[in-house]
C-alpha cells in the first residue's frame, strides 16, 4: 500500500483524452498522446513520466480506477483527507485517528497474524497501520549502535513506557537490516521499494510506505513529473526486489482526493474530490481501466469544479482484502470499513 | 531531589537544563525571556534576499557571456545558497542552546511550524531565513493578528502557497492578457482559514475560501523591488468572507487584506484552534480541556494578545499535571542534548561543513525531521507516535552513543549529568541503570537515550 500524500491529480496521471471537454478545461497540462502521453486504450493516456511502467501495462500488471474517492467531501483539507483515507471510516472529520488505521483493523481480524505480518517502511508516520495490533516499522537507511550491556540497561529504563519499549525492541531486532542509501533523485523511493520487498519476501504480508510531493497548485508539469518518477521507481524496485513473489503481489497507490478539473491560473490545479487509484503487481488483472467515467461537462461535475466520484475507493480496498486474505464481506462492511457498502466486485485481481 | 517550577519550565517550555545557567525561577522570568528571541544581529532581511537574488542574476548573466571561471562562480554561489538551509539549522540550534529562558526559541519553533513554509531550491533559501527573522520573531510577543498578516503576506509564503500567480479573473492585468490561462489560485486562502486561523473544524465554506482567494489577489512578490502588492492584479469589487464584506470602496489595497486577517485573528474559532494547538504542543498530545478553555477565553478577551495567552499556559496546573506526556521532536531533542552536555552556541556556530553534517544535518534527518522540508503546509506532526518509532528511536540512540564522544574533549561523569540534565525529575529506573553502564560513554548515552530525557 502506497499513500500518495498531497492529492495526486488523477486526471493528469491517467488522462481521459477521449473526453472532448479535457482540452477545453486544461491547456498546458494533461495534453494526451499529442503531448507525449502513451495511449492506453483509445480513451485514456498515461502521463509521460510513467513511461517506465508501460512494460507493466503491456504485460497486464498495471491498471487503474478513475473517479474514486473516500467519503470525505467539501472541506478539501489534505490532512483530514489523509486521516480519513487511512482510517477507512465515513466522513466524520476528526474522528478518524481515534480508531486507528484500516490495515491495522485487518490485522486484528487475520488469524495467525504476528507483528511481522505488517510493516510500516520509512520514517513517515503511517496512520493506516496504527492501532491495537502490533506492526513492525523500519527505514532503509536506519542504523543502531549499541552494546549488548547498554541494550539490556535500556530495556530496563524503557520497561514501563510502552511507546519507547516497543520501538526499542524492534530497533534492536532490526539493527543491521538496513541497506544504506540509494543515489539519485528517486533513490529514496527506490530504497523504500527495495526494503519493503525484503520484508515481503520473508514473513511480512502487508507493507506500507508513503510518497509526498503531489500538491501541484502551480507548475504542475514539473511538480507531477518529479512525483511520478519517484512512484515509478518505487514500484519497479518492488518488482525487482520481489522477484518471483511479484506474481503474487498487489500494489495499491492511493491519495486523499483528486484535483479540480480546470487548470488554474498558475499552470496547476487546486484541491478537488474524485481521483484515481493505481493498481500494480502480478496479482492484478491489468491493462485495464476500472471505474465509471463520469464525464467533464459542467453538469457532470461535483460542485461545478471537481471530478464526480462514481465509486467509494474503500470498495476497491475491501474487495482486494476479500480476495487476498479471505476476509468476509460482513467483517469488511462493519469492522474494517465501517459504513461501506461493498457493492459489485470490480474484479481487478487475477 | 526535589523539583519545581524552574525545572518544569526549563524541561517543558524551554530547551531543558544546562550546566551553565540556572532555569527561570518564576513565570515572570520565563515570560520576560521571550523578548530574547527577537530578531538578532544576524537577522536575515528581505533586502539581503534581494541582494542574493541580484547577485545570482548578475552571475548568471556573466556565466552566459563568459567562460569556465564565470560558470564556476555561478555554481559556487548556488551551492552557497543551497547550504543556507543547514546554516539556518546551525543558527537555530545555537540560539536554542544559549537561550536563558528557552521559551522564546521554543515559540519560534512553534510559530514557524504553524506558518510552515518550504523553500524550493537554492534561490529561495534566503527568503526562508527572512521569513523567520521578519515575519515570526518580531511578533512572538505581540498580537496574533500582526503575525498572521506578516506571515501570510511574506514573500516566502506567497511563493510557497502559490499566491504569487493568483490573479483576479476580472483584474486589469488579466484583461490585458486575454490569451493566457491566468486566474485564481486558492491555496493560500484555504490554508489561511484551515491551518493558520479558524481551523478545519470551523464553519467556513468553499465559498468563503473562494471569496478570500479573490480578496487576496494583488498579493504578489516582485524580487526586483521587494513589493508585495500589485493593485492591477487584484479582483475588482467587494468580497464577502464569513458574512463580512471587504474592499467595497475605492481601489484594491493592502488595507483590505490587513482588515480580513485582523478579523480572522480575533474570531472565537481562531482562539479555540490556537489555544488547543499551543496546549497540544507544549503540554500534551491530548491536552486538558480546562487549560485550552482558559487560554481561548483570554485570547477572545484580549483579541489575541499572545503574552497574555502564554501566561495562562505557563501558570496553569496542567504544566505539572501533564509532565512527560510529550515526546521531544528531533530538533528539540538535539538542542536539549547539546545544552545538557554544556556545548555552547559559539561552539555550534564554529562547526565546519563536516561537523554540521554529522552532528546536525544527518542525525535530524534520520530522526525523521529533515530540516526545512516538512511534507506539507500543516508542518510537523505533533503526536509522540510520529517521532518514537523503531528507525527514529534508533537514530536517537545512535546519536546519544556517538555524538557526545566526538564533540566533547572530555565526557561528563554520567552521575553528574543525570542531575544536570534532569534536575531531580529522573525516574528510579534511570537512576538505577546509569551507574551500571560499562563505560562513561554508555552512561552518557543511556541518559540521552532515556524516555525521561526524550519526553518533556
Short mmCIF file of C-alpha atoms in Angstrom, two decimals, chain B residues 179-405:
data_model
loop_
_atom_site.label_atom_id
_atom_site.label_comp_id
_atom_site.label_asym_id
_atom_site.label_seq_id
_atom_site.Cartn_x
_atom_site.Cartn_y
_atom_site.Cartn_z
CA UNK B 179 -4.99 34.68 -24.42
CA UNK B 180 -3.13 33.48 -21.36
CA UNK B 181 -4.62 30.99 -18.90
CA UNK B 182 -4.41 33.26 -15.87
CA UNK B 183 -6.69 33.22 -12.87
CA UNK B 184 -7.19 32.42 -9.21
CA UNK B 185 -5.17 30.03 -7.12
CA UNK B 186 -6.94 29.28 -3.84
CA UNK B 187 -4.08 27.59 -1.97
CA UNK B 188 -3.12 30.43 0.40
CA UNK B 189 -6.75 31.38 1.05
CA UNK B 190 -7.62 27.81 2.02
CA UNK B 191 -4.64 27.32 4.32
CA UNK B 192 -5.08 30.78 5.87
CA UNK B 193 -8.52 29.63 7.06
CA UNK B 194 -7.91 25.94 7.64
CA UNK B 195 -4.42 25.95 9.15
CA UNK B 196 -3.44 29.49 10.10
CA UNK B 197 -6.59 30.84 11.74
CA UNK B 198 -10.05 29.23 12.16
CA UNK B 199 -9.04 25.59 11.95
CA UNK B 200 -10.57 22.89 9.80
CA UNK B 201 -13.45 22.21 12.17
CA UNK B 202 -14.79 25.76 11.91
CA UNK B 203 -17.88 26.57 9.91
CA UNK B 204 -16.43 28.15 6.79
CA UNK B 205 -17.42 27.07 3.29
CA UNK B 206 -15.82 26.61 -0.11
CA UNK B 207 -17.45 29.93 -0.97
CA UNK B 208 -15.54 31.64 1.86
CA UNK B 209 -12.31 30.11 0.52
CA UNK B 210 -13.13 31.40 -2.94
CA UNK B 211 -14.02 34.90 -1.77
CA UNK B 212 -10.92 35.13 0.37
CA UNK B 213 -8.84 33.97 -2.62
CA UNK B 214 -10.35 36.83 -4.63
CA UNK B 215 -9.67 39.28 -1.82
CA UNK B 216 -6.04 38.15 -1.63
CA UNK B 217 -5.41 38.77 -5.33
CA UNK B 218 -2.91 41.54 -5.79
CA UNK B 219 -0.58 39.97 -3.25
CA UNK B 220 2.44 39.06 -5.33
CA UNK B 221 6.13 39.27 -4.68
CA UNK B 222 8.45 41.05 -7.03
CA UNK B 223 12.09 40.26 -6.22
CA UNK B 224 13.26 43.29 -8.18
CA UNK B 225 11.66 45.95 -5.99
CA UNK B 226 10.53 43.95 -2.93
CA UNK B 227 6.92 44.99 -3.40
CA UNK B 228 4.25 42.55 -2.28
CA UNK B 229 1.11 44.19 -3.64
CA UNK B 230 0.16 44.86 -7.26
CA UNK B 231 -3.26 46.52 -7.40
CA UNK B 232 -3.60 45.78 -11.11
CA UNK B 233 -3.77 42.05 -10.36
CA UNK B 234 -6.50 42.42 -7.74
CA UNK B 235 -10.08 41.35 -8.41
CA UNK B 236 -12.25 44.50 -8.52
CA UNK B 237 -15.22 44.92 -6.19
CA UNK B 238 -16.15 43.67 -2.74
CA UNK B 239 -15.66 40.16 -1.38
CA UNK B 240 -17.63 38.58 1.45
CA UNK B 241 -15.72 36.38 3.90
CA UNK B 242 -17.64 34.82 6.82
CA UNK B 243 -20.51 37.22 6.26
CA UNK B 244 -18.47 40.40 6.24
CA UNK B 245 -17.75 42.49 3.18
CA UNK B 246 -14.24 43.74 2.36
CA UNK B 247 -12.80 46.01 -0.26
CA UNK B 248 -16.07 47.51 -1.44
CA UNK B 249 -15.00 51.07 -1.88
CA UNK B 250 -12.06 52.60 -3.65
CA UNK B 251 -9.21 50.83 -5.39
CA UNK B 252 -7.93 47.49 -4.15
CA UNK B 253 -5.40 47.90 -1.36
CA UNK B 254 -3.36 46.01 1.14
CA UNK B 255 -5.51 47.57 3.90
CA UNK B 256 -8.45 45.33 2.93
CA UNK B 257 -6.21 42.31 3.34
CA UNK B 258 -4.95 43.57 6.67
CA UNK B 259 -8.56 44.01 7.75
CA UNK B 260 -9.60 40.45 6.91
CA UNK B 261 -6.58 38.97 8.70
CA UNK B 262 -7.30 41.13 11.74
CA UNK B 263 -10.87 39.86 11.86
CA UNK B 264 -9.82 36.25 11.35
CA UNK B 265 -7.24 36.53 14.14
CA UNK B 266 -9.86 37.70 16.63
CA UNK B 267 -12.55 35.13 15.78
CA UNK B 268 -13.55 32.75 18.60
CA UNK B 269 -12.85 29.78 16.31
CA UNK B 270 -9.27 31.03 15.94
CA UNK B 271 -8.97 31.45 19.71
CA UNK B 272 -10.13 27.86 20.24
CA UNK B 273 -7.96 26.45 17.45
CA UNK B 274 -4.77 28.19 18.55
CA UNK B 275 -5.36 27.61 22.28
CA UNK B 276 -5.66 23.90 21.62
CA UNK B 277 -2.67 23.86 19.30
CA UNK B 278 -0.43 25.63 21.82
CA UNK B 279 -1.55 23.30 24.59
CA UNK B 280 -1.06 20.24 22.36
CA UNK B 281 2.45 21.39 21.50
CA UNK B 282 3.64 22.35 24.96
CA UNK B 283 1.63 20.15 27.34
CA UNK B 284 0.05 17.03 25.93
CA UNK B 285 -0.99 15.48 22.61
CA UNK B 286 -4.44 15.30 24.18
CA UNK B 287 -4.47 18.41 26.36
CA UNK B 288 -6.61 19.12 29.38
CA UNK B 289 -9.74 20.97 28.24
CA UNK B 290 -9.50 23.32 31.22
CA UNK B 291 -6.25 24.90 30.10
CA UNK B 292 -7.45 25.06 26.49
CA UNK B 293 -10.63 26.87 27.52
CA UNK B 294 -8.74 29.25 29.80
CA UNK B 295 -6.33 30.20 27.02
CA UNK B 296 -9.12 30.58 24.49
CA UNK B 297 -11.02 32.85 26.87
CA UNK B 298 -8.01 35.14 27.31
CA UNK B 299 -7.48 35.10 23.55
CA UNK B 300 -11.07 36.22 22.98
CA UNK B 301 -10.96 38.84 25.73
CA UNK B 302 -7.71 40.36 24.54
CA UNK B 303 -8.25 39.91 20.80
CA UNK B 304 -5.29 37.54 20.59
CA UNK B 305 -2.64 39.24 22.75
CA UNK B 306 -0.05 36.49 22.78
CA UNK B 307 1.89 37.22 26.02
CA UNK B 308 -1.36 37.11 27.99
CA UNK B 309 -2.26 33.79 26.37
CA UNK B 310 1.21 32.39 27.14
CA UNK B 311 0.81 33.42 30.77
CA UNK B 312 -2.20 31.14 31.13
CA UNK B 313 -0.26 28.27 29.58
CA UNK B 314 2.78 28.57 31.82
CA UNK B 315 0.94 29.16 35.11
CA UNK B 316 -1.76 26.51 34.74
CA UNK B 317 -1.66 23.38 36.94
CA UNK B 318 -1.68 21.34 33.71
CA UNK B 319 2.01 22.24 33.35
CA UNK B 320 2.81 19.92 36.26
CA UNK B 321 -0.09 17.51 35.79
CA UNK B 322 0.81 16.53 32.23
CA UNK B 323 4.58 16.21 32.79
CA UNK B 324 6.29 13.84 30.31
CA UNK B 325 3.22 13.43 28.14
CA UNK B 326 5.07 14.98 25.20
CA UNK B 327 7.92 13.45 23.18
CA UNK B 328 10.56 15.93 22.09
CA UNK B 329 10.68 16.48 18.35
CA UNK B 330 14.10 15.83 16.79
CA UNK B 331 15.20 19.50 16.71
CA UNK B 332 14.14 19.87 20.33
CA UNK B 333 15.94 16.63 21.20
CA UNK B 334 19.22 17.63 19.58
CA UNK B 335 19.22 21.16 21.05
CA UNK B 336 18.30 19.87 24.51
CA UNK B 337 21.04 17.23 24.38
CA UNK B 338 23.71 19.71 23.32
CA UNK B 339 22.60 22.12 26.04
CA UNK B 340 22.71 19.42 28.71
CA UNK B 341 26.21 18.46 27.57
CA UNK B 342 27.33 22.05 28.07
CA UNK B 343 28.03 22.73 24.39
CA UNK B 344 27.71 26.45 23.65
CA UNK B 345 26.18 28.33 20.75
CA UNK B 346 29.60 29.63 19.88
CA UNK B 347 30.93 26.10 19.50
CA UNK B 348 27.95 25.20 17.34
CA UNK B 349 28.44 28.22 15.10
CA UNK B 350 32.05 27.11 14.73
CA UNK B 351 31.03 23.82 13.05
CA UNK B 352 32.56 23.46 9.62
CA UNK B 353 30.60 21.60 6.98
CA UNK B 354 31.69 18.13 8.12
CA UNK B 355 30.60 18.71 11.72
CA UNK B 356 27.44 20.44 10.59
CA UNK B 357 26.59 17.27 8.69
CA UNK B 358 27.49 14.65 11.27
CA UNK B 359 26.19 16.43 14.36
CA UNK B 360 23.10 18.18 12.99
CA UNK B 361 22.04 17.67 9.38
CA UNK B 362 22.24 13.90 9.04
CA UNK B 363 21.03 12.95 12.52
CA UNK B 364 17.95 15.18 12.40
CA UNK B 365 17.04 13.62 9.04
CA UNK B 366 17.37 10.09 10.41
CA UNK B 367 15.19 11.07 13.34
CA UNK B 368 12.53 11.94 10.75
CA UNK B 369 12.70 15.75 10.69
CA UNK B 370 14.85 16.73 7.70
CA UNK B 371 15.37 20.41 8.33
CA UNK B 372 13.30 22.82 6.28
CA UNK B 373 11.35 20.12 4.46
CA UNK B 374 8.09 19.20 6.20
CA UNK B 375 5.90 17.28 3.79
CA UNK B 376 3.03 19.81 3.71
CA UNK B 377 1.82 23.19 4.94
CA UNK B 378 0.45 21.60 8.12
CA UNK B 379 4.06 21.28 9.29
CA UNK B 380 5.46 18.54 11.51
CA UNK B 381 3.18 16.08 13.28
CA UNK B 382 2.54 16.62 16.97
CA UNK B 383 1.86 13.11 18.32
CA UNK B 384 4.56 11.17 20.14
CA UNK B 385 3.85 8.14 17.93
CA UNK B 386 5.02 10.07 14.89
CA UNK B 387 8.50 10.50 16.37
CA UNK B 388 9.12 7.47 18.55
CA UNK B 389 9.12 4.58 16.10
CA UNK B 390 11.87 1.98 15.64
CA UNK B 391 14.03 3.68 13.00
CA UNK B 392 13.66 7.14 14.51
CA UNK B 393 14.37 5.96 18.05
CA UNK B 394 17.36 4.03 16.72
CA UNK B 395 18.65 7.31 15.29
CA UNK B 396 18.32 8.99 18.70
CA UNK B 397 20.09 6.15 20.48
CA UNK B 398 22.85 6.17 17.87
CA UNK B 399 23.21 9.96 18.29
CA UNK B 400 23.47 9.53 22.06
CA UNK B 401 26.13 6.84 21.63
CA UNK B 402 28.29 8.61 19.08
CA UNK B 403 28.00 12.40 19.11
CA UNK B 404 28.99 13.33 22.69
CA UNK B 405 32.28 11.48 22.37
#
